[in-house]
PDB file of C-alpha atoms in Angstrom:
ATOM      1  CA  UNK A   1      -8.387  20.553  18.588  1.00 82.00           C
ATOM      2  CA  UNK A   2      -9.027  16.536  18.258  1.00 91.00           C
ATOM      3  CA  UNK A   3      -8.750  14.720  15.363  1.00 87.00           C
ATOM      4  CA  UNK A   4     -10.626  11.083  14.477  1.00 92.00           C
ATOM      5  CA  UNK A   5      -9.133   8.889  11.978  1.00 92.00           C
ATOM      6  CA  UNK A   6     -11.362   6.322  10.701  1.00 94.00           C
ATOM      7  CA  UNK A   7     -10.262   3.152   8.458  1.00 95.00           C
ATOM      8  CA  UNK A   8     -11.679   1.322   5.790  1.00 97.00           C
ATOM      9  CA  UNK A   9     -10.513  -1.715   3.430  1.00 97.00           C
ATOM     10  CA  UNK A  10     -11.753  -3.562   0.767  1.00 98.00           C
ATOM     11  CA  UNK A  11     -10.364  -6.692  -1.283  1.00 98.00           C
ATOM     12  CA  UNK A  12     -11.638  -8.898  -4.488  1.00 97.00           C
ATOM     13  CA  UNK A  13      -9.120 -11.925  -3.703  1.00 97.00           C
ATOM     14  CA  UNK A  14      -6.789 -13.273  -1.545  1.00 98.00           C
ATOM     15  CA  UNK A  15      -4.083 -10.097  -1.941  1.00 98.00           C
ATOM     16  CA  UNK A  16      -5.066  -7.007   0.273  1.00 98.00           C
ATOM     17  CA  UNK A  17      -3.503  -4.193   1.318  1.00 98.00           C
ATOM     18  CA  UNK A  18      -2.770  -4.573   5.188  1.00 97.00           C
ATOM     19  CA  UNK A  19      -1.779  -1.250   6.067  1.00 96.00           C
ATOM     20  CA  UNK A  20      -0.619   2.071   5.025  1.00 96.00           C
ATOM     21  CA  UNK A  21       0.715   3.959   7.768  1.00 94.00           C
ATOM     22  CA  UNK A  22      -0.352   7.475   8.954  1.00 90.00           C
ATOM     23  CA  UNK A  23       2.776   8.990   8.346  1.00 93.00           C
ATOM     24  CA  UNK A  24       3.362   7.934   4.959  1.00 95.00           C
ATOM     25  CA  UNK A  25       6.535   5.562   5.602  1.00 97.00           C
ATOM     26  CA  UNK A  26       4.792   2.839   4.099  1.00 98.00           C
ATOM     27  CA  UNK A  27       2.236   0.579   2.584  1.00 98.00           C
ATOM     28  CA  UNK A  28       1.686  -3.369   3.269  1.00 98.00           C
ATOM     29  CA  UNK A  29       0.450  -5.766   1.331  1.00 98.00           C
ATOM     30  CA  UNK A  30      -0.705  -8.876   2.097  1.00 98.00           C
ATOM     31  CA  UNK A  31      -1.840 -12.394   0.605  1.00 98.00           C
ATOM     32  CA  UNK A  32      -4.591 -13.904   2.802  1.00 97.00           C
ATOM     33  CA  UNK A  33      -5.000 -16.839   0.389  1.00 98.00           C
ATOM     34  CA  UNK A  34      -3.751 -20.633  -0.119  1.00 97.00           C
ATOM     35  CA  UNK A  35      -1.471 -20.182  -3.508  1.00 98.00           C
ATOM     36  CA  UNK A  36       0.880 -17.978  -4.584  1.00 98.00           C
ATOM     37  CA  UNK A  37       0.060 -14.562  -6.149  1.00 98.00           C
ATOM     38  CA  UNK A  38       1.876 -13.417  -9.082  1.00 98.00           C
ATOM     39  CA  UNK A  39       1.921  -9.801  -8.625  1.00 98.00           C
ATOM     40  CA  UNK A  40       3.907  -8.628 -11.599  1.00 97.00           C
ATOM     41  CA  UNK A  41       3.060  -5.836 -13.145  1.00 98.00           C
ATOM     42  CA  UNK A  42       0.121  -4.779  -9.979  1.00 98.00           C
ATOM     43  CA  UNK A  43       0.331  -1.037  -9.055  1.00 98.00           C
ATOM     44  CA  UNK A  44      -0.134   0.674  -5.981  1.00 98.00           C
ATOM     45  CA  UNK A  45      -1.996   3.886  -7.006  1.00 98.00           C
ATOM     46  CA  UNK A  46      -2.644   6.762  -4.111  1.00 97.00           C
ATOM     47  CA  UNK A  47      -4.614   9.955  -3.996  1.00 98.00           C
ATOM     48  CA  UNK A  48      -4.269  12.245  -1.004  1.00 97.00           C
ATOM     49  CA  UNK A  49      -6.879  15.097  -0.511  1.00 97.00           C
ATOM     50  CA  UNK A  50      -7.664  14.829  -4.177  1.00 96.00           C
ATOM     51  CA  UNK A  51      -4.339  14.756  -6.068  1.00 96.00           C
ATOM     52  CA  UNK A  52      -2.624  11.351  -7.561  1.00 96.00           C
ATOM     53  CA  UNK A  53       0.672  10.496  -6.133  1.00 94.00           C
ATOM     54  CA  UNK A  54       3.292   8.710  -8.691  1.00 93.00           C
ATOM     55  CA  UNK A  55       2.314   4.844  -8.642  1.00 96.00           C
ATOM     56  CA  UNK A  56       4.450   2.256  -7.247  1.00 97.00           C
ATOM     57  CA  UNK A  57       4.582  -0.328  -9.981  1.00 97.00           C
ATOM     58  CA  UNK A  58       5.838  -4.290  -8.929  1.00 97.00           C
ATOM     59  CA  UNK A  59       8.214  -5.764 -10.654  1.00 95.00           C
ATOM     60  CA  UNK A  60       8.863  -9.582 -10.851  1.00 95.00           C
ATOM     61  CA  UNK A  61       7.180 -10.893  -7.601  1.00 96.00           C
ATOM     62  CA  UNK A  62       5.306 -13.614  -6.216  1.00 97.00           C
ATOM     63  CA  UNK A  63       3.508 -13.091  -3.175  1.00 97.00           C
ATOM     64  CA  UNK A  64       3.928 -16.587  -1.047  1.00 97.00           C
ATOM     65  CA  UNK A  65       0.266 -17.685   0.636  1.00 98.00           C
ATOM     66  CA  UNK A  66      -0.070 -16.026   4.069  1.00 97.00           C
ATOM     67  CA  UNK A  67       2.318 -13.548   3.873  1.00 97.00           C
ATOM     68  CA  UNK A  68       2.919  -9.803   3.693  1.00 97.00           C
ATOM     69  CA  UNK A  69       5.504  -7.347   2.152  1.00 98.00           C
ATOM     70  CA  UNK A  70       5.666  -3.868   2.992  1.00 98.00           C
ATOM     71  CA  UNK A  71       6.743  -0.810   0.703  1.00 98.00           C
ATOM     72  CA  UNK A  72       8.951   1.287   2.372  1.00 98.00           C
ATOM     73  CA  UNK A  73       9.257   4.917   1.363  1.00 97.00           C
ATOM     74  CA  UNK A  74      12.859   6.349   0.122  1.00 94.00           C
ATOM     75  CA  UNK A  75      14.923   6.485   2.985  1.00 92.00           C
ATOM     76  CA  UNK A  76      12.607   5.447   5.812  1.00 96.00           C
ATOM     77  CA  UNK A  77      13.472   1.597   5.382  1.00 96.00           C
ATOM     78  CA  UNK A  78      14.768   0.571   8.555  1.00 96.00           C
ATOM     79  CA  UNK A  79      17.985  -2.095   8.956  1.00 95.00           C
ATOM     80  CA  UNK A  80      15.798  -4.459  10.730  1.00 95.00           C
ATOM     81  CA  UNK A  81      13.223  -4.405   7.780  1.00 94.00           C
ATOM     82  CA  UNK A  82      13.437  -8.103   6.537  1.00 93.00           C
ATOM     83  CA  UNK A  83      15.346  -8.098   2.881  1.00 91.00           C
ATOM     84  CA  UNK A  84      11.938  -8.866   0.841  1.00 93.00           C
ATOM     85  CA  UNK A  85      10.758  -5.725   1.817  1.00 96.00           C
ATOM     86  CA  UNK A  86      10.318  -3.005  -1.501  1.00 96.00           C
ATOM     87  CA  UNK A  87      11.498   0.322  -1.916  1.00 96.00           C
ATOM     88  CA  UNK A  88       9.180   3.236  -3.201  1.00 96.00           C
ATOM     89  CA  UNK A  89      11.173   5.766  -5.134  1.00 94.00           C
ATOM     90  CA  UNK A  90       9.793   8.681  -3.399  1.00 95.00           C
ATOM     91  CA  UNK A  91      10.404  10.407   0.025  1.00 96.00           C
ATOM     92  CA  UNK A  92       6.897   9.861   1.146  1.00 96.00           C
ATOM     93  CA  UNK A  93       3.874   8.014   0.307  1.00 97.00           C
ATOM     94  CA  UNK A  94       2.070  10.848   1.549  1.00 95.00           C
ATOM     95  CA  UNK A  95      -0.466  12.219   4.236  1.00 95.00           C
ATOM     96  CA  UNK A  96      -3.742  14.219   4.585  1.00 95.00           C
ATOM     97  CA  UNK A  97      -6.955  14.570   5.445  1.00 95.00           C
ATOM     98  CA  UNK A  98      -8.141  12.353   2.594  1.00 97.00           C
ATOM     99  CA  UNK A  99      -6.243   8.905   1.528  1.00 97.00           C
ATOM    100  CA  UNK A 100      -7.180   6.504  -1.246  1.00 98.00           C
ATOM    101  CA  UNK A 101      -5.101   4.001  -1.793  1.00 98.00           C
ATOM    102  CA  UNK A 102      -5.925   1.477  -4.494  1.00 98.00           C
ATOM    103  CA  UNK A 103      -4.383  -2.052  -5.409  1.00 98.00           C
ATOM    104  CA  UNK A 104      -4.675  -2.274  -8.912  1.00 98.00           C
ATOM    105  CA  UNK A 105      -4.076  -5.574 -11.539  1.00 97.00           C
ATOM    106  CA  UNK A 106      -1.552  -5.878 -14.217  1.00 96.00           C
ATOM    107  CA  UNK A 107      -5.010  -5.940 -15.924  1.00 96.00           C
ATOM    108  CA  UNK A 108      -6.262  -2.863 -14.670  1.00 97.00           C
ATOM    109  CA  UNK A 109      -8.175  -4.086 -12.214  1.00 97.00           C
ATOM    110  CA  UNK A 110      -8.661  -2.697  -9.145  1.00 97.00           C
ATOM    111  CA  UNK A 111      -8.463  -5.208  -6.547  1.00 98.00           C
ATOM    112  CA  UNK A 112      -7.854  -3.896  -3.261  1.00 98.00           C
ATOM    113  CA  UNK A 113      -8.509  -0.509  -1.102  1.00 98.00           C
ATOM    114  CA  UNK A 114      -7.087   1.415   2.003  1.00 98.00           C
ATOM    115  CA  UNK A 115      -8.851   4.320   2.514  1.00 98.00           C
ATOM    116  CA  UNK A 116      -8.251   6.680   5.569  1.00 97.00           C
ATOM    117  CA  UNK A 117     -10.425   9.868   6.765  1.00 96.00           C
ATOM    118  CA  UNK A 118      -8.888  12.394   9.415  1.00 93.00           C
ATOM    119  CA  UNK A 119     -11.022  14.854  10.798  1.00 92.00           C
ATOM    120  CA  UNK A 120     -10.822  17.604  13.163  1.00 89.00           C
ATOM    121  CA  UNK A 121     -13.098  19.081  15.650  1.00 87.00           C
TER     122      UNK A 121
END
């Protein structure tokens, strides 16, 4: 058996999400743009092969222009992983067949996607 994974990602703005990786240690944000982004309040919101994962929910921060900050899953943070990095309360952000993971405004918003397709042949 094979399997294909195929990307895709989507932004209104400057702030993206970079990556997510494949086995759900983490998720990456990024700020492609030339001025801070206030991203108080934003939420990460996933759903993996149809069921909604518990959001990841920023507190005070300000993205810096051209920069990135990754959201390590409980425990998986490794000691090299610069100190600006975030922790995600749970042991996983997930995996499956199906990801959708959404960037979404203090507003409610959505204002970034990730998505990610595995299949099998």
């Amino acid at each position: 058996m094979s399997a294909k994974t195929t990307y895709q990602r989507s932004a209104k703005g400057p702030v993206a999400i970079a990556d997510c990786s494949a086995d759900g240690k983490f998720v990456t944000i990024e700020n492609t743009g030339r001025k801070d982004e206030d991203l108080g309040g934003w939420r990460i919101r996933r759903n993996i092969d149809g069921l909604d994962k518990s959001d990841f929910v920023f507190g005070n921060l300000v993205l810096a222009p051209i920069s990135k900050i990754r959201i390590w899953a409980r425990e998986c943070r490794p000691p090299s992983a610069p100190y600006s990095d975030l922790d995600y309360h749970e042991p996983t952000w997930g995996v499956g067949s199906s990801i959708l993971t959404k960037l979404v405004s203090n507003a409610g918003e959505d204002r970034a996607s990730h998505i990610q397709k595995t299949t099998y042949s």
